[in-house]
Tab-separated table of C-alpha atoms and ligand atoms in Angstrom:
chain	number	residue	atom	x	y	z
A	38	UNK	CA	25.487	-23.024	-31.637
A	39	UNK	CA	25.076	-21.038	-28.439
A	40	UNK	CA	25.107	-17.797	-28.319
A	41	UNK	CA	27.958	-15.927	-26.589
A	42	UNK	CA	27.213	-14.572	-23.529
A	43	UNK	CA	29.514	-12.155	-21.094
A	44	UNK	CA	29.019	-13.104	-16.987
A	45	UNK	CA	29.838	-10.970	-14.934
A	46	UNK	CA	31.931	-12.470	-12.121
A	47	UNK	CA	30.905	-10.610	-9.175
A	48	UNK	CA	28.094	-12.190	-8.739
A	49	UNK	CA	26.675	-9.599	-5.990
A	50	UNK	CA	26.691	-6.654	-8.267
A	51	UNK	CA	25.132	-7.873	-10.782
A	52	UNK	CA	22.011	-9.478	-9.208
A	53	UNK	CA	19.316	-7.790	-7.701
A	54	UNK	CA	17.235	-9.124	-4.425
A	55	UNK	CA	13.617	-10.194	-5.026
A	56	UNK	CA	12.127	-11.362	-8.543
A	57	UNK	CA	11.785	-14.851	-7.762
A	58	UNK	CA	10.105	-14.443	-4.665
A	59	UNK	CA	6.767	-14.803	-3.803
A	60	UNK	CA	3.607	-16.648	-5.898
A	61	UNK	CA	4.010	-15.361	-9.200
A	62	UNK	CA	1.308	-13.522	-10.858
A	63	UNK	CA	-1.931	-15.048	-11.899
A	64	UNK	CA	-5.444	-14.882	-14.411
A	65	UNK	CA	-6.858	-11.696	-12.426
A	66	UNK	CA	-3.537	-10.456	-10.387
A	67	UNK	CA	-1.221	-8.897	-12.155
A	68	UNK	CA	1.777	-8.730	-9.688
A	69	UNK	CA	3.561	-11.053	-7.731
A	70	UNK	CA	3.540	-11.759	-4.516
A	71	UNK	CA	5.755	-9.509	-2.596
A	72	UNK	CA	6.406	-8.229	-5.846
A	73	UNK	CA	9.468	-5.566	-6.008
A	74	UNK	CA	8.210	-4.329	-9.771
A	75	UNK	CA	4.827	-2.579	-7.966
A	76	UNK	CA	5.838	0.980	-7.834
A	77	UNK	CA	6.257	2.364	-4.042
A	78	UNK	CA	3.120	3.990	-2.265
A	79	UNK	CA	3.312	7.946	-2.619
A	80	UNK	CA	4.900	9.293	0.043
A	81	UNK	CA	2.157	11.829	2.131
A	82	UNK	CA	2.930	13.975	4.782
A	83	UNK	CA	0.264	13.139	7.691
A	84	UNK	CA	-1.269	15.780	9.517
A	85	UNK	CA	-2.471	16.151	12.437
A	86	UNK	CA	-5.706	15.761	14.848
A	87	UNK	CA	-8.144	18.038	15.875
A	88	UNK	CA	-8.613	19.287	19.325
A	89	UNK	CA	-11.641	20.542	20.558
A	90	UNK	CA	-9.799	24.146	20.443
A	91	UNK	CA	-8.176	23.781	17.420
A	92	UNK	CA	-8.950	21.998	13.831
A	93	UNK	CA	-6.018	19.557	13.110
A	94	UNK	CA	-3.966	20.060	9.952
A	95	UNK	CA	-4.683	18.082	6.607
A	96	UNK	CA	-2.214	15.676	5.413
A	97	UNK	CA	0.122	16.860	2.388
A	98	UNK	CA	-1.853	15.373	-0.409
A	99	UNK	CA	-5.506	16.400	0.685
A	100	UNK	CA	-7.618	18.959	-1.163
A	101	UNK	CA	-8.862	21.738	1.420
A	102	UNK	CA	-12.225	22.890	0.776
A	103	UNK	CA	-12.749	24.860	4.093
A	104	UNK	CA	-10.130	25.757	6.272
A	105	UNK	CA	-11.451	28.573	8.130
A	106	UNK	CA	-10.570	31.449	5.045
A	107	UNK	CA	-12.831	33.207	2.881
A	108	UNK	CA	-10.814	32.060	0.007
A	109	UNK	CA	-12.035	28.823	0.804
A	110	UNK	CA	-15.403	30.127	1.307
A	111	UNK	CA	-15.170	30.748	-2.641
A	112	UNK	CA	-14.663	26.990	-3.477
A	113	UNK	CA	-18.495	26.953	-2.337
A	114	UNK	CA	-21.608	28.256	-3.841
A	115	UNK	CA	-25.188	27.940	-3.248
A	116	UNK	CA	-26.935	25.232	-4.775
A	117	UNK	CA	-29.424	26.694	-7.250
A	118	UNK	CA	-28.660	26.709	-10.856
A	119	UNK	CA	-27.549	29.250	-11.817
A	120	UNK	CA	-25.572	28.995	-9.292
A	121	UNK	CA	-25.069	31.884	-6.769
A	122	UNK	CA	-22.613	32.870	-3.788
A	123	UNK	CA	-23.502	30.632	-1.001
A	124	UNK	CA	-25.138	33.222	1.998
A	125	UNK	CA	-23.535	30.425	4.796
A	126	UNK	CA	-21.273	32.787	6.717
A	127	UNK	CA	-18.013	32.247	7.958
A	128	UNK	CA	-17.527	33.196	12.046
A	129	UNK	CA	-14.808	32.490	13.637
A	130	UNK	CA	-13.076	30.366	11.679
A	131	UNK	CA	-16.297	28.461	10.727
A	132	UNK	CA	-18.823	27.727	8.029
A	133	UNK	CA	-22.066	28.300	9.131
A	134	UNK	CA	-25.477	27.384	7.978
A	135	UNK	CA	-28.111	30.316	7.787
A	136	UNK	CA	-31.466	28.622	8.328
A	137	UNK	CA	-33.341	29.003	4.910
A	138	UNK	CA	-30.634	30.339	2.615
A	139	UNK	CA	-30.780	26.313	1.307
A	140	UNK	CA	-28.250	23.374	0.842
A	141	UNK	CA	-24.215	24.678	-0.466
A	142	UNK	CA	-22.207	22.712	-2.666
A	143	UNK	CA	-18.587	22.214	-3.455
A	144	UNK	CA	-17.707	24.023	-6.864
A	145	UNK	CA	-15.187	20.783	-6.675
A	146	UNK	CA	-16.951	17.834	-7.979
A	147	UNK	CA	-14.998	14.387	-6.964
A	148	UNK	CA	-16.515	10.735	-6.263
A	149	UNK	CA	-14.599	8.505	-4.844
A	150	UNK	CA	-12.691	9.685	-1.532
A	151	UNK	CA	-11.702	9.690	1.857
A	152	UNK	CA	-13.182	12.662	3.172
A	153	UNK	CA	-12.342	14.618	6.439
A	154	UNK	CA	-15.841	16.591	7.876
A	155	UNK	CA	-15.557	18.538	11.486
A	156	UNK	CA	-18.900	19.676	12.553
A	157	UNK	CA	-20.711	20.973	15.034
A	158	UNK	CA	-24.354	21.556	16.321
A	159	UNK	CA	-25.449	24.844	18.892
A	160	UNK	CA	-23.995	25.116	21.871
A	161	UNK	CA	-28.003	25.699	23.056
A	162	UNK	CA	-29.909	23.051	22.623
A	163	UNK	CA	-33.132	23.701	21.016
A	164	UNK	CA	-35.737	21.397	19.277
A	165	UNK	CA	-36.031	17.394	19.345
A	166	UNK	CA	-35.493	14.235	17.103
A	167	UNK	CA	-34.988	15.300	13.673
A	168	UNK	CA	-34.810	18.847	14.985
A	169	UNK	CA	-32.188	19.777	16.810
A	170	UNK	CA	-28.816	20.424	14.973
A	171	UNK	CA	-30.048	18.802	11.608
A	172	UNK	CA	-27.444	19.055	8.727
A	173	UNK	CA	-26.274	16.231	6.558
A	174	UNK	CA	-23.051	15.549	4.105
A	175	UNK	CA	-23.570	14.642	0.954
A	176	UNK	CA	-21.720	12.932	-1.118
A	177	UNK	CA	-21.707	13.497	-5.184
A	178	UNK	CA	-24.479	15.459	-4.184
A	179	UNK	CA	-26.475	12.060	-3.652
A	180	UNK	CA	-26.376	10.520	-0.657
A	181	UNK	CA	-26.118	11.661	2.618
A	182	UNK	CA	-24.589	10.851	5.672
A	183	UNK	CA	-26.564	12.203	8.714
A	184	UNK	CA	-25.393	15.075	10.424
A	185	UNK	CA	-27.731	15.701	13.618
A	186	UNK	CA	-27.318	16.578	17.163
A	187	UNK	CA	-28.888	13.268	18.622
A	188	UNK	CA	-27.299	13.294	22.247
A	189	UNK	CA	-29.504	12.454	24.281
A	190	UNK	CA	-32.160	12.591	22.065
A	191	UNK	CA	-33.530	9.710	20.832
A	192	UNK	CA	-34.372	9.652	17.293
A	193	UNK	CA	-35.221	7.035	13.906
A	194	UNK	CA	-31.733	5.040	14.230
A	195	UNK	CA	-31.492	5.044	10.294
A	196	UNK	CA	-31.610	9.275	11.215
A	197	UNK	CA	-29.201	9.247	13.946
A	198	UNK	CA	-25.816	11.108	13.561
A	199	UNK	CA	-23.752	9.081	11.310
A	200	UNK	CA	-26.346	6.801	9.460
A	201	UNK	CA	-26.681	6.462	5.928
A	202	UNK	CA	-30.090	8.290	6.208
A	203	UNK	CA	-32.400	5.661	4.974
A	204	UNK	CA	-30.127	3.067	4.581
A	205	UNK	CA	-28.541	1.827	7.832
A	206	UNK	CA	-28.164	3.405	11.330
A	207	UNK	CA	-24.787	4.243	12.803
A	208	UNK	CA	-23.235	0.836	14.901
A	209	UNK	CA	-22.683	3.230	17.682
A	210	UNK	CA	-23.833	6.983	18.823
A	211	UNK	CA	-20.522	8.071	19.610
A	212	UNK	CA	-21.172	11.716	20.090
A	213	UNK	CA	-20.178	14.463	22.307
A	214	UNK	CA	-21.798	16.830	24.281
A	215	UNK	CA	-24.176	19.812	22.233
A	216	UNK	CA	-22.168	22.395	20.644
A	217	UNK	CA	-18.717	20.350	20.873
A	218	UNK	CA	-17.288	19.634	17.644
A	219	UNK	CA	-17.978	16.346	16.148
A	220	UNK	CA	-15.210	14.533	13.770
A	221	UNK	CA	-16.064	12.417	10.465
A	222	UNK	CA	-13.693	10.720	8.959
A	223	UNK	CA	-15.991	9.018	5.914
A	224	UNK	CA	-14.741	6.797	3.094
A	225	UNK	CA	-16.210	6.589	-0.071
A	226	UNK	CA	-16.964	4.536	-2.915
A	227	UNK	CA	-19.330	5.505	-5.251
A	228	UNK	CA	-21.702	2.838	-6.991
A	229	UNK	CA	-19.900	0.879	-10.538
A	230	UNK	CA	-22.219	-0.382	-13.011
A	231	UNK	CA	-20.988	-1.808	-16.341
A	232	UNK	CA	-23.407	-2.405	-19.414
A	233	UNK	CA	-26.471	-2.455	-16.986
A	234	UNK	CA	-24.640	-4.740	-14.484
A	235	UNK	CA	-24.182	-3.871	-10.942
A	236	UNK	CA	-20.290	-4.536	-10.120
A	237	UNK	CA	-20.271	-2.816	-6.723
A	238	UNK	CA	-23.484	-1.645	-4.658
A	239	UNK	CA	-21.037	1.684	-3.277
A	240	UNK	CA	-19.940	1.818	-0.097
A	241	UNK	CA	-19.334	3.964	3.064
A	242	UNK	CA	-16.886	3.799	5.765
A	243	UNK	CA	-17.544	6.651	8.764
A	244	UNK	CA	-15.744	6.780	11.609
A	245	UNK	CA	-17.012	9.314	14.257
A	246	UNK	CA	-14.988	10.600	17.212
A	247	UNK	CA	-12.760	7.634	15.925
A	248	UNK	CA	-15.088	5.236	16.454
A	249	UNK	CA	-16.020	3.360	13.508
A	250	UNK	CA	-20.185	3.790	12.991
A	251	UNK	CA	-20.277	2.688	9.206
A	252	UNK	CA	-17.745	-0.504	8.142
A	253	UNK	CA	-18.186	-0.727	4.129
A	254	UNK	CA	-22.005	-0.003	4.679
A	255	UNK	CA	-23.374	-0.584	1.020
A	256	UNK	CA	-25.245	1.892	-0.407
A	257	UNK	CA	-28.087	0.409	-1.690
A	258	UNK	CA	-28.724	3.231	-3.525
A	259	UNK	CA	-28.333	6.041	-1.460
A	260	UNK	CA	-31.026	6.454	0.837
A	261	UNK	CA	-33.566	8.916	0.830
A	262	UNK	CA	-36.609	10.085	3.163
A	263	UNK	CA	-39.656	7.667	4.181
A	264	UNK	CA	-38.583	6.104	0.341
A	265	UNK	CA	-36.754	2.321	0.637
A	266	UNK	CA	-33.769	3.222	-2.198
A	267	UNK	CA	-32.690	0.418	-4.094
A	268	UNK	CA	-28.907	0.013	-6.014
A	269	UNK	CA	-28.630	2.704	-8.836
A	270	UNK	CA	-26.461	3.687	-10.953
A	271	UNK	CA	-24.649	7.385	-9.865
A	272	UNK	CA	-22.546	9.973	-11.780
A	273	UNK	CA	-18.759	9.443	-11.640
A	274	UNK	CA	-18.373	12.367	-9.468
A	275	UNK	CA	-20.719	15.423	-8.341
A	276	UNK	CA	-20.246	17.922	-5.934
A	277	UNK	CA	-20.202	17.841	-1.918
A	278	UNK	CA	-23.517	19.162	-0.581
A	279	UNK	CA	-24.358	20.191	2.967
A	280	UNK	CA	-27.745	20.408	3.885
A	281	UNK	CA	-29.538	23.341	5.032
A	282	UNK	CA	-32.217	21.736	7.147
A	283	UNK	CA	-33.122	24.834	9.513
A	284	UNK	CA	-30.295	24.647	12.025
A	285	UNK	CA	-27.519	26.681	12.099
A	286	UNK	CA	-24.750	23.606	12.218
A	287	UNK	CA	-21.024	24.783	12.297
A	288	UNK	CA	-17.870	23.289	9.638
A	289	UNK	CA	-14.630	23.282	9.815
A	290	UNK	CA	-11.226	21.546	8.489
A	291	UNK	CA	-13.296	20.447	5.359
A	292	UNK	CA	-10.671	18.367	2.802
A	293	UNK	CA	-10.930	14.982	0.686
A	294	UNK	CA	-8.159	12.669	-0.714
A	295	UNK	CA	-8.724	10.880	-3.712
A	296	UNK	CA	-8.690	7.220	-3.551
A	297	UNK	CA	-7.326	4.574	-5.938
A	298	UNK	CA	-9.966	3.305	-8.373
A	299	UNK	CA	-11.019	-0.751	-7.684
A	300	UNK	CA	-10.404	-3.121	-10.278
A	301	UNK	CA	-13.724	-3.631	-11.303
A	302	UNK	CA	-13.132	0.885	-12.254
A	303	UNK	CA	-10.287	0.244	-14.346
A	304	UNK	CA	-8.219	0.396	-11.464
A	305	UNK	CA	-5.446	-2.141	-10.107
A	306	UNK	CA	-6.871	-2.208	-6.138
A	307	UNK	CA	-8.007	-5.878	-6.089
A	308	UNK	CA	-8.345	-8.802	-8.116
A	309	UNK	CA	-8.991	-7.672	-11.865
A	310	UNK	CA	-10.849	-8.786	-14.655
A	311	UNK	CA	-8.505	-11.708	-17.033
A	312	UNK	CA	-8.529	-8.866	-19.723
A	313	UNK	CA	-7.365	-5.649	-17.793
A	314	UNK	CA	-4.981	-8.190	-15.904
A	315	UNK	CA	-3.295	-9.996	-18.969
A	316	UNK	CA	-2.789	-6.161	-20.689
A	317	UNK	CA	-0.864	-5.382	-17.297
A	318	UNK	CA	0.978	-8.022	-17.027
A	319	UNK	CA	1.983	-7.518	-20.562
A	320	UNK	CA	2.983	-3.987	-20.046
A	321	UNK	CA	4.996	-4.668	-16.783
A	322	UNK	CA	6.801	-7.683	-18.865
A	323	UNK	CA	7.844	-5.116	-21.733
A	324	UNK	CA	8.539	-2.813	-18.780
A	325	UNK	CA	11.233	-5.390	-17.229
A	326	UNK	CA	12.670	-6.297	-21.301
A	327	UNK	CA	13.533	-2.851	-21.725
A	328	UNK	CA	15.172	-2.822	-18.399
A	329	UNK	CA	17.346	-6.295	-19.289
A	330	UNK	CA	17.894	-4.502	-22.502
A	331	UNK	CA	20.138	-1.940	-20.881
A	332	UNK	CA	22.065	-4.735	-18.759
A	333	UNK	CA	24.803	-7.364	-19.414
A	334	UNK	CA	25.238	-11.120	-17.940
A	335	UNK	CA	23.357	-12.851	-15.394
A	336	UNK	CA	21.689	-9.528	-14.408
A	337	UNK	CA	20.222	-9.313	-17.723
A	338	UNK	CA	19.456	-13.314	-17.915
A	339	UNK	CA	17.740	-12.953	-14.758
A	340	UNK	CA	15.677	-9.947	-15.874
A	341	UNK	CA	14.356	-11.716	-19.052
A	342	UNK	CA	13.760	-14.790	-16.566
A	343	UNK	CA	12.131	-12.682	-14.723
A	344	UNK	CA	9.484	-11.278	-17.707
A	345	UNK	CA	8.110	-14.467	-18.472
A	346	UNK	CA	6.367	-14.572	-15.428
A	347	UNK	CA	4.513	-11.822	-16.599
A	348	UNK	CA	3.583	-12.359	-20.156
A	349	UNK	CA	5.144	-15.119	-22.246
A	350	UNK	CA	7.660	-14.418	-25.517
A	351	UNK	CA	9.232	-17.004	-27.751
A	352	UNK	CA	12.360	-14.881	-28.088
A	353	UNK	CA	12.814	-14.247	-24.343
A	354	UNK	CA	11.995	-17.850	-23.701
A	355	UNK	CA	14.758	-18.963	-26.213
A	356	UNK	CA	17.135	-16.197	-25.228
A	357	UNK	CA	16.527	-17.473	-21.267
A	358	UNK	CA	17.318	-21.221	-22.290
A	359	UNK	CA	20.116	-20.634	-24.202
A	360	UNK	CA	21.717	-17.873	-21.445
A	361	UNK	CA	21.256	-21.007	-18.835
A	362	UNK	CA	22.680	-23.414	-21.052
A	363	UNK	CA	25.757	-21.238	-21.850
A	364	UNK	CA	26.366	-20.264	-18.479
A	365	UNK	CA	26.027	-24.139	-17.068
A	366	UNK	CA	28.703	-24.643	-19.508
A	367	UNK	CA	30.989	-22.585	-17.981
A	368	UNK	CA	30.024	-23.507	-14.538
A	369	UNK	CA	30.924	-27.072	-15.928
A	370	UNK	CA	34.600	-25.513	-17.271
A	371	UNK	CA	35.562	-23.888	-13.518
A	372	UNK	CA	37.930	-25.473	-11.757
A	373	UNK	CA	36.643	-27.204	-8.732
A	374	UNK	CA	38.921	-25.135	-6.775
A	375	UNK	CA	37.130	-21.768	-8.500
A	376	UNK	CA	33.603	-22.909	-7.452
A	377	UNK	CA	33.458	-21.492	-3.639
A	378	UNK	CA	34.013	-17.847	-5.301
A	379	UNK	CA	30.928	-18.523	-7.509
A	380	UNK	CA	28.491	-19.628	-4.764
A	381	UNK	CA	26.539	-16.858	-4.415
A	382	UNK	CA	26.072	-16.219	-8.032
A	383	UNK	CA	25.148	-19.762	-8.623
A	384	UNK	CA	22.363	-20.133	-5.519
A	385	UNK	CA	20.857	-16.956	-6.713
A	386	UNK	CA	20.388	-18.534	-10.539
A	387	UNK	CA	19.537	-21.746	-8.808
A	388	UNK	CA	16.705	-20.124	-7.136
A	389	UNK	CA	15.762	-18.573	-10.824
A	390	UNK	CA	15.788	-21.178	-12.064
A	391	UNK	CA	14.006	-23.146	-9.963
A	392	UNK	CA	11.223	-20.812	-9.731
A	393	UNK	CA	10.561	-20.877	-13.157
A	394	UNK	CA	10.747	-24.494	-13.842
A	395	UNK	CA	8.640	-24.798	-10.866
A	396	UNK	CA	5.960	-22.172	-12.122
A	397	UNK	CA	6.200	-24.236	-15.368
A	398	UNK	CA	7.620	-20.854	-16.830
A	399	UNK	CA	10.205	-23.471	-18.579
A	400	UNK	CA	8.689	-26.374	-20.353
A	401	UNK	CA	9.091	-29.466	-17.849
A	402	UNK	CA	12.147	-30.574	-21.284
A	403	UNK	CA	14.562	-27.969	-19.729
A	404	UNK	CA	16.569	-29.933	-17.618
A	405	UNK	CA	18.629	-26.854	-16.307
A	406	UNK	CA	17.027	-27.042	-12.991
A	407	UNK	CA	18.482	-30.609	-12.342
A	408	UNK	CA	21.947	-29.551	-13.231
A	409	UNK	CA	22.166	-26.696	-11.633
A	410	UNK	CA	21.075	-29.059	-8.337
A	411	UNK	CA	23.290	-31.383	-9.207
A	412	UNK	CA	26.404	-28.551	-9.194
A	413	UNK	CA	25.102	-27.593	-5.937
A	414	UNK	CA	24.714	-30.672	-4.661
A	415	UNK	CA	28.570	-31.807	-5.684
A	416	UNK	CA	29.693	-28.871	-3.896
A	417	UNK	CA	27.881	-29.638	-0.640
A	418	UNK	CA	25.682	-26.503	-0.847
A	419	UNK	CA	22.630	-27.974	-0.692
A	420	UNK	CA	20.310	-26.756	2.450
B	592	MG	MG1	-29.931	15.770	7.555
């Protein structure tokens, strides 16, 4: 006996745009293609860019660390353990380095980001090479990226302004003029190792002036002085240091943004392991089943439909058959002259339907997709 199931009759209320879309999901991706389930990007208020004059703003969701303030002074300290107040001075809105008071470092520790550095070297230009306006940025406290004033001064590439010291010189010197402010805009992704495996060497993305210098640069394990690094494995997060290399470099409009982990962190960016992605796909399916638990009719046939492309269930699976079934039978009862008023209900299920007998989400036995073409067929609705 079938069980007894309530339609709705207006067809456009009751069913949504979207499920049976795009590819459905697969071993190591959890969503669908075009998939309306994912949840919607936060929303973030951009900010705005820099002049030479004036530091741009930070967009909603970044975390300041130097904006010009003491108080943001405070969110640094020098980096000695115990630590102590940092004796870089602020002037004029800027952080500055004291030559010989030693590296500061974040009181913040974070790893992966996108990180926002303004900097600048003296306005006089004094010393040569690795001399003149040396600082560096670095990240988790472990590797830097190259802050120097190299215009027109010719230095080791793998030093230059920009490279991941050690590692890999900048793809272009995009610098201005001595003493003008320089603007990194640096990704991050810290190194992932899992039981002694290397899953992802790290990587750096630096953009300076807007000019993109690093693209994905691995790290290779950081890079280091005169030393050839090789891949290591790195603390989840550490604090920013700037280096105090005997120059008194300028920051301003310090802030970060936290980035999504990867797939191979736990994360949902990319494709994921089978394990992490059959355990999401299982708790988007029981996501969607409470959601068709709350509806009636084809909205709530269509939702159930819908789970099993997620995670299979011998309930929902019957419960799906036998909704099609019932409501083919009363397709089957309408009169012919009824039918035109159902179309857009029953090219919406057709499409369901078809999906999941194509996806092989309904054993190949289900014959509902060939008479549901068959009703559409009769009634000249066929594309
Ligand atoms: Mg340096």
């Amino acid at each position: 006996m079938l069980p007894i199931y309530v339609f709705a009759f207006t067809a456009s209320a009751v069913l949504a745009d979207g499920p049976f879309y795009g590819d459905p999901p697969d071993a190591t991706h959890p969503w669908a293609i075009h998939d309306m389930n994912r949840p919607q990007p936060p929303l973030v208020k951009p900010g705005t860019f820099s002049s030479q004059e004036q530091p741009g703003q930070a967009p909603s969701d970044a975390i300041i660390l130097f904006d010009g303030t003491p108080a943001t002074l405070a969110k640094w300290e020098s980096d000695k353990n115990p630590p102590v107040p940092t004796q870089w001075v602020v002037k004029d809105g800027t952080l500055q380095c004291v030559p010989g008071s030693g590296f500061i470092r974040s009181k913040e520790e974070f790893g992966d980001c996108q990180l926002h550095v303004e900097w600048a070297a003296p306005t006089k230009v004094e010393g040569d090479g690795q001399g003149r306006g040396n600082s560096g940025i670095f990240l988790m406290g472990e590797t830097e990226i190259q802050v120097l004033d190299n215009y027109n001064n010719p230095t080791y590439p793998d030093g230059a302004a920009g490279a991941l010291y050690g590692v890999n010189p900048p793809h272009a010197n995009a610098l201005r003029t001595s003493g003008q402010w320089q603007i990194y805009d640096i990704i991050f992704r810290r190194p992932i190792w899992k039981d002694g495996k290397l899953l992802d060497s790290g990587r750096y993305t630096v953009m300076l002036n807007g000019v993109v210098i690093q693209d994905a640069t691995p790290l290779e394990g950081g890079g280091g002085h005169k030393a050839r690094s090789h891949d290591r494995s790195m603390p989840d997060k550490g604090p920013l240091k700037l280096q105090d290399h005997g120059n008194p470099v300028r920051y301003r409009n310090i802030w970060y943004r936290l980035l999504p982990a990867r797939a191979v962190d736990g994360g949902d960016m990319g494709a994921m392991p089978p394990e992490a992605a059959s355990a999401k796909k299982q708790q988007i399916a029981a996501g969607i089943r409470e959601a068709a638990a709350k509806l009636q009719g084809l909205a709530k046939l269509r939702r159930q439909m819908e789970s099993l492309c997620y995670a299979p269930d011998a309930a929902t699976l019957a419960a799906s058959q036998a909704g099609v079934t019932a409501w083919i039978a009363t397709l089957k009862q309408t009169p012919a002259g009824d039918m035109n008023a159902k179309k857009s209900e029953i090219m919406q299920m057709h499409e369901a339907v078809d999906y999941m007998t194509h996806f092989k989400f309904f054993p190949a036995e289900f014959t509902a997709r060939a008479q549901i073409d068959s009703i559409v067929e009769a009634n000249g609705w066929k594309k």
